[in-house]
Coordinates of C-alpha atoms in Angstrom, one line a residue:
X1 CA -31.7 -29.4 20.4
X2 CA -33.7 -28.7 23.5
X3 CA -31.7 -28.1 26.7
X4 CA -32.8 -29.2 30.1
X5 CA -31.8 -27.5 33.3
X6 CA -30.9 -29.7 36.3
X7 CA -29.3 -33.1 36.1
X8 CA -30.4 -35.2 33.1
X9 CA -31.1 -38.9 33.3
X10 CA -30.0 -40.9 30.3
X11 CA -30.3 -44.4 31.6
X12 CA -32.9 -46.9 30.5
X13 CA -35.5 -47.2 33.3
X14 CA -37.5 -50.1 32.1
X15 CA -39.4 -50.9 28.9
X16 CA -43.2 -51.3 28.6
X17 CA -44.3 -54.9 28.0
X18 CA -44.9 -55.7 24.4
X19 CA -48.7 -55.9 24.9
X20 CA -48.8 -52.4 26.3
X21 CA -46.8 -50.7 23.6
X22 CA -48.7 -48.4 21.2
X23 CA -48.7 -49.4 17.6
X24 CA -46.6 -47.3 15.3
X25 CA -48.9 -45.2 13.0
X26 CA -48.1 -45.2 9.3
X27 CA -45.2 -43.0 8.4
X28 CA -43.6 -43.1 11.8
X29 CA -40.5 -45.0 10.9
X30 CA -37.1 -43.8 9.8
X31 CA -37.0 -42.9 6.2
X32 CA -40.5 -41.4 6.1
X33 CA -40.9 -37.8 4.9
X34 CA -43.6 -35.3 5.3
X35 CA -46.5 -35.1 2.9
X36 CA -47.2 -31.9 0.9
X37 CA -50.1 -31.2 3.2
X38 CA -47.8 -31.4 6.2
X39 CA -45.3 -29.1 4.6
X40 CA -47.9 -26.4 3.9
X41 CA -48.0 -23.0 5.5
X42 CA -49.5 -22.7 9.0
X43 CA -52.7 -20.9 9.6
X44 CA -53.0 -17.9 11.9
X45 CA -53.9 -18.7 15.6
X46 CA -56.7 -17.3 17.6
X47 CA -56.2 -13.9 19.3
X48 CA -55.3 -13.7 23.0
X49 CA -55.7 -10.0 23.7
X50 CA -55.9 -6.5 22.4
X51 CA -52.8 -6.5 20.2
X52 CA -53.2 -9.9 18.7
X53 CA -56.9 -9.2 17.9
X54 CA -55.8 -6.0 16.1
X55 CA -52.9 -7.6 14.2
X56 CA -54.6 -10.8 13.2
X57 CA -57.6 -8.9 11.9
X58 CA -55.3 -6.7 9.8
X59 CA -53.1 -9.5 8.5
X60 CA -56.1 -11.3 7.1
X61 CA -56.7 -8.3 4.8
X62 CA -54.6 -7.2 1.8
X63 CA -52.0 -4.6 2.7
X64 CA -53.3 -1.1 1.9
X65 CA -51.7 2.3 1.4
X66 CA -52.4 3.1 5.1
X67 CA -50.6 0.1 6.5
X68 CA -51.7 -1.2 9.8
X69 CA -53.0 2.1 11.3
X70 CA -52.5 2.9 15.0
X71 CA -51.8 -0.3 16.9
X72 CA -52.7 -0.8 20.5
X73 CA -50.1 -1.9 23.1
X74 CA -49.9 -5.6 24.2
X75 CA -51.9 -6.5 27.2
X76 CA -49.1 -8.2 29.0
X77 CA -45.4 -9.2 29.3
X78 CA -43.8 -9.7 25.9
X79 CA -41.7 -12.6 27.2
X80 CA -44.0 -14.7 29.4
X81 CA -47.5 -13.2 28.8
X82 CA -50.1 -14.3 26.3
X83 CA -50.9 -11.4 24.0
X84 CA -47.4 -9.9 23.6
X85 CA -45.5 -13.2 22.9
X86 CA -48.1 -14.4 20.4
X87 CA -48.1 -11.1 18.6
X88 CA -44.4 -11.2 18.2
X89 CA -44.4 -14.9 17.2
X90 CA -46.9 -14.1 14.4
X91 CA -44.8 -11.1 13.2
X92 CA -41.7 -13.3 13.1
X93 CA -43.6 -16.0 11.3
X94 CA -43.8 -13.7 8.3
X95 CA -40.0 -14.1 7.9
X96 CA -40.2 -17.9 8.0
X97 CA -42.9 -19.7 6.0
X98 CA -45.6 -17.0 6.4
X99 CA -49.2 -17.9 7.1
X100 CA -51.8 -19.3 4.7
X101 CA -54.2 -16.4 5.0
X102 CA -51.5 -13.6 4.9
X103 CA -50.4 -11.7 1.8
X104 CA -46.6 -11.9 1.5
X105 CA -46.4 -8.1 1.0
X106 CA -47.0 -7.8 4.7
X107 CA -43.5 -9.1 5.5
X108 CA -41.7 -5.7 5.0
X109 CA -44.7 -3.4 5.6
X110 CA -43.1 -0.4 7.5
X111 CA -46.1 0.1 9.9
X112 CA -45.9 -3.6 10.8
X113 CA -42.1 -3.4 11.3
X114 CA -42.7 -0.5 13.7
X115 CA -44.9 -2.6 15.9
X116 CA -42.4 -5.4 15.8
X117 CA -39.6 -3.0 16.8
X118 CA -41.6 -1.9 19.9
X119 CA -42.1 -5.5 20.9
X120 CA -38.5 -6.4 20.3
X121 CA -37.2 -3.4 22.4
X122 CA -39.3 -4.6 25.3
X123 CA -38.3 -8.3 24.7
X124 CA -34.6 -7.4 24.7
X125 CA -34.9 -5.5 27.9
X126 CA -36.7 -8.4 29.5
X127 CA -34.0 -10.8 28.4
X128 CA -31.3 -8.6 29.8
X129 CA -33.2 -8.7 33.1
X130 CA -33.5 -12.4 33.0
X131 CA -29.8 -12.8 32.1
X132 CA -28.7 -10.5 34.9
X133 CA -27.7 -7.5 32.8
X134 CA -25.3 -7.0 29.9
X135 CA -22.3 -8.6 31.5
X136 CA -18.8 -7.4 31.1
X137 CA -15.7 -8.2 29.1
X138 CA -15.1 -11.9 28.4
X139 CA -11.7 -13.4 27.9
X140 CA -12.1 -17.1 27.5
X141 CA -15.6 -17.4 26.0
X142 CA -15.6 -21.2 25.9
X143 CA -14.8 -21.3 29.7
X144 CA -17.5 -18.6 30.2
X145 CA -20.1 -20.8 28.4
X146 CA -19.1 -23.8 30.6
X147 CA -19.6 -21.6 33.6
X148 CA -23.1 -20.6 32.5
X149 CA -23.9 -24.3 32.1
X150 CA -22.4 -25.2 35.4
X151 CA -24.5 -22.5 37.2
X152 CA -27.8 -23.4 35.6
X153 CA -30.3 -24.6 38.1
X154 CA -33.8 -25.8 38.1
X155 CA -35.5 -29.1 37.6
X156 CA -34.9 -31.4 34.7
X157 CA -37.8 -31.9 32.3
X158 CA -35.9 -34.7 30.5
X159 CA -35.2 -36.4 33.8
X160 CA -38.8 -36.4 34.7
X161 CA -39.9 -37.8 31.4
X162 CA -37.2 -40.5 31.5
X163 CA -38.2 -41.9 34.9
X164 CA -41.8 -40.9 35.6
X165 CA -43.4 -39.3 32.6
X166 CA -46.5 -40.7 31.0
X167 CA -47.2 -41.0 27.3
X168 CA -49.6 -38.1 27.5
X169 CA -47.0 -35.9 29.1
X170 CA -44.5 -36.8 26.4
X171 CA -47.1 -35.8 23.8
X172 CA -47.4 -32.5 25.6
X173 CA -43.7 -32.0 25.6
X174 CA -43.5 -32.7 21.9
X175 CA -46.3 -30.1 21.2
X176 CA -44.3 -27.5 23.2
X177 CA -41.1 -28.3 21.3
X178 CA -42.7 -28.5 17.9
X179 CA -42.6 -24.7 17.7
X180 CA -38.8 -24.8 17.4
X181 CA -38.0 -28.4 16.3
X182 CA -40.1 -28.2 13.2
X183 CA -38.0 -25.3 12.0
X184 CA -34.8 -26.6 13.6
X185 CA -31.7 -24.8 12.5
X186 CA -33.6 -22.1 10.5
X187 CA -33.1 -19.2 13.1
X188 CA -29.4 -19.9 13.3
X189 CA -29.0 -20.0 9.5
X190 CA -29.5 -16.3 9.5
X191 CA -26.0 -16.0 11.1
X192 CA -24.2 -17.6 8.2
X193 CA -23.9 -14.5 5.9
X194 CA -23.0 -12.4 9.0
X195 CA -19.9 -14.4 9.9
X196 CA -16.6 -14.8 8.1
X197 CA -13.7 -17.3 8.1
X198 CA -13.4 -20.0 10.7
X199 CA -16.6 -19.2 12.7
X200 CA -18.6 -19.3 9.5
X201 CA -17.1 -22.6 8.5
X202 CA -18.0 -24.0 12.0
X203 CA -21.6 -22.8 11.8
X204 CA -22.0 -24.3 8.3
X205 CA -20.6 -27.6 9.7
X206 CA -23.3 -27.7 12.4
X207 CA -26.1 -26.6 10.1
X208 CA -25.2 -29.2 7.5
X209 CA -25.8 -31.9 10.1
X210 CA -29.1 -30.2 11.2
X211 CA -30.3 -30.2 7.6
X212 CA -29.4 -33.9 7.0
X213 CA -26.6 -33.1 4.6
X214 CA -29.2 -32.3 2.0
X215 CA -31.1 -35.6 2.4
X216 CA -34.8 -34.8 3.2
X217 CA -35.4 -37.9 5.4
X218 CA -32.4 -37.0 7.6
X219 CA -33.3 -33.3 8.1
X220 CA -33.8 -32.9 11.9
X221 CA -37.0 -31.0 11.2
X222 CA -38.3 -34.1 9.4
X223 CA -37.1 -36.5 12.1
X224 CA -39.0 -34.6 14.8
X225 CA -42.1 -34.7 12.6
X226 CA -41.7 -38.5 12.4
X227 CA -41.6 -38.5 16.2
X228 CA -44.8 -36.5 16.3
X229 CA -46.5 -39.0 14.0
X230 CA -45.4 -41.8 16.2
X231 CA -47.0 -40.0 19.1
X232 CA -50.2 -39.7 17.1
X233 CA -49.7 -35.9 16.9
X234 CA -50.3 -33.6 14.0
X235 CA -46.9 -32.8 12.3
X236 CA -48.2 -29.8 10.3
X237 CA -46.5 -26.5 11.2
X238 CA -48.5 -24.5 13.7
X239 CA -51.0 -27.3 14.4
X240 CA -51.0 -26.6 18.1
X241 CA -50.6 -22.8 18.3
X242 CA -53.9 -22.4 20.1
X243 CA -53.0 -25.1 22.6
X244 CA -49.7 -23.7 23.7
X245 CA -49.3 -21.3 26.6
X246 CA -47.8 -17.9 25.9
X247 CA -44.4 -18.7 27.5
X248 CA -43.9 -21.4 24.9
X249 CA -43.5 -18.8 22.2
X250 CA -40.5 -17.4 23.9
X251 CA -38.5 -20.5 22.9
X252 CA -38.8 -19.4 19.3
X253 CA -39.1 -15.6 19.7
X254 CA -35.6 -15.5 21.4
X255 CA -33.6 -17.0 18.5
X256 CA -35.8 -15.2 16.0
X257 CA -34.9 -11.9 17.7
X258 CA -31.2 -12.7 17.7
X259 CA -31.3 -14.1 14.2
X260 CA -33.0 -11.2 12.5
X261 CA -30.6 -8.5 13.8
X262 CA -27.0 -8.5 12.7
X263 CA -26.1 -6.6 15.8
X264 CA -27.2 -9.6 17.9
X265 CA -25.3 -12.2 16.0
X266 CA -23.1 -12.8 19.1
X267 CA -26.2 -13.6 21.1
X268 CA -27.4 -15.9 18.4
X269 CA -24.1 -17.8 18.5
X270 CA -24.5 -18.0 22.3
X271 CA -28.0 -19.4 21.9
X272 CA -26.8 -22.1 19.6
X273 CA -23.7 -22.9 21.6
X274 CA -25.7 -23.3 24.8
X275 CA -28.0 -25.8 23.1
X276 CA -25.2 -27.8 21.4
X277 CA -23.1 -27.9 24.6
X278 CA -25.9 -29.2 26.8
X279 CA -28.1 -31.5 24.6
X280 CA -26.4 -34.9 24.7
X281 CA -27.6 -36.0 28.1
X282 CA -31.2 -34.7 27.8
X283 CA -31.5 -36.2 24.3
X284 CA -30.5 -39.5 25.7
X285 CA -33.1 -39.1 28.5
X286 CA -35.8 -38.4 26.0
X287 CA -34.9 -41.4 24.0
X288 CA -34.9 -43.5 27.2
X289 CA -38.4 -42.2 28.0
X290 CA -39.7 -43.3 24.6
X291 CA -38.1 -46.7 25.0
X292 CA -39.6 -47.1 28.5
X293 CA -43.0 -46.1 27.1
X294 CA -42.8 -48.7 24.4
X295 CA -42.4 -46.4 21.3
X296 CA -40.7 -47.9 18.3
X297 CA -37.3 -46.9 17.0
X298 CA -38.7 -44.4 14.5
X299 CA -40.0 -42.3 17.4
X300 CA -36.7 -42.3 19.1
X301 CA -34.5 -41.6 16.1
X302 CA -34.6 -37.8 16.4
X303 CA -33.2 -37.9 19.9
X304 CA -30.7 -40.7 19.3
X305 CA -29.3 -38.8 16.3
X306 CA -28.7 -35.8 18.5
X307 CA -26.9 -37.8 21.1
X308 CA -24.3 -38.7 18.5
X309 CA -24.2 -35.5 16.5
X310 CA -24.1 -33.1 19.5
X311 CA -21.3 -35.0 21.2
X312 CA -19.3 -33.5 18.3
X313 CA -21.2 -30.3 18.0
X314 CA -20.6 -29.2 21.5
X315 CA -16.9 -28.9 20.7
X316 CA -17.5 -27.3 17.4
X317 CA -19.9 -24.8 18.9
X318 CA -17.9 -23.8 21.9
X319 CA -14.4 -23.8 20.5
X320 CA -14.6 -23.5 16.7
X321 CA -17.7 -21.2 16.5
X322 CA -18.0 -19.1 19.7
X323 CA -14.3 -18.9 20.7
X324 CA -13.1 -18.1 17.1
X325 CA -15.8 -15.5 16.7
X326 CA -14.7 -13.7 19.8
X327 CA -11.1 -14.0 18.8
X328 CA -12.0 -12.2 15.6
X329 CA -14.1 -9.6 17.4
X330 CA -13.6 -9.5 21.2
X331 CA -16.5 -7.0 21.7
X332 CA -18.9 -9.9 20.8
X333 CA -17.8 -11.9 23.9
X334 CA -20.3 -10.3 26.2
X335 CA -23.1 -10.8 23.6
X336 CA -22.3 -14.5 23.3
X337 CA -22.5 -15.0 27.0
X338 CA -25.7 -12.9 27.2
X339 CA -27.3 -15.2 24.5
X340 CA -26.4 -18.3 26.6
X341 CA -27.7 -16.8 29.8
X342 CA -30.9 -15.6 28.3
X343 CA -31.5 -19.0 26.7
X344 CA -30.8 -20.8 30.0
X345 CA -33.3 -18.5 31.8
X346 CA -36.1 -18.9 29.2
X347 CA -35.7 -22.6 28.8
X348 CA -35.6 -23.1 32.6
X349 CA -38.7 -21.0 33.0
X350 CA -40.6 -23.0 30.4
X351 CA -39.5 -26.3 31.8
X352 CA -40.5 -25.3 35.3
X353 CA -44.0 -24.2 34.2
X354 CA -44.6 -27.5 32.5
X355 CA -43.4 -29.5 35.5
X356 CA -45.4 -27.4 37.9
X357 CA -48.6 -28.1 35.9
X358 CA -47.8 -31.9 35.9
X359 CA -47.1 -31.8 39.7
X360 CA -50.6 -30.4 40.2
X361 CA -52.1 -33.1 38.0
X362 CA -52.9 -30.6 35.3
X363 CA -52.1 -30.4 31.6
X364 CA -49.4 -27.9 30.6
X365 CA -51.5 -26.9 27.6
X366 CA -54.5 -24.6 27.0
X367 CA -58.0 -25.8 26.2
X368 CA -59.3 -29.2 25.4
X369 CA -56.9 -31.9 24.1
X370 CA -57.3 -32.7 20.4
X371 CA -58.4 -36.1 19.2
X372 CA -55.5 -38.4 18.1
X373 CA -54.9 -38.2 14.3

């Protein structure tokens, strides 16, 4: 469900000649599902500073009576730095699938939660700065969300990929988005037990689509993994943690922050609503990019499914979820708009960083590129 700031481009801009099209790797067609190895737990990444070096060292040990011990501060900005965002990403990861080397007892270790709370306090303050403050009372929240969308600026990542992007650039884009798309819908599912009545029903409707209505091959997580296979990328969770710049972790840390705190449920709804209300045109553009680059239907299916699903979801998210939630509890209106504004700022920052690197003829990733699978 990635959004794109700026005008999207959803037209077909030409298709690669048959002889120039990359062959589809095995398992890159609709109906394929991930192997047990691809569904395994991710491994911890490499440290990027003082805090991650400390945390990752401790997490590789069994939890002891003393807990973590005194933890150092992060070296940099918890939103767009390297050390702080990665540290928070790893701490949040314990509430998803965990990590292969980490004992499950670390998940609710009080000393670890204390470190997470410090990072979250800093992250929330940074997000309020990015969003322009707390906002005020909101009457028509659906109209307020449309205003957030209308005022979003910045360049369009989907538009670039549709018209000018190379296959290598699309691979980089997929690596960036894999952090969120391979767990698509999971952060928002935390809101289900925190809602009641009509908003809860609306969220369940959206989530049922995201999870393929209980059919593994149709789960959006699985469809994105098939796209990665078609791009000759590794579809295992966390395969590219060490290649991604720090700001990429913000795309997952933000919904994780909102999802893990009941008091931020309005912001989580705003995050989801913003995605659902803005994804149809970019998803069409990403599909057009893959068609232009000669990728087969299996590679495009993830995006084409979203074009159809989100044409309906944008109404469900704006009217049936966000608006009915605020009708139930008007105090949450400001939080819903804050969540949307924060999401717009973070996604726009990350898109601009990627495009700037490409403008300069550089990779948007860290380190050396991996060999194709």
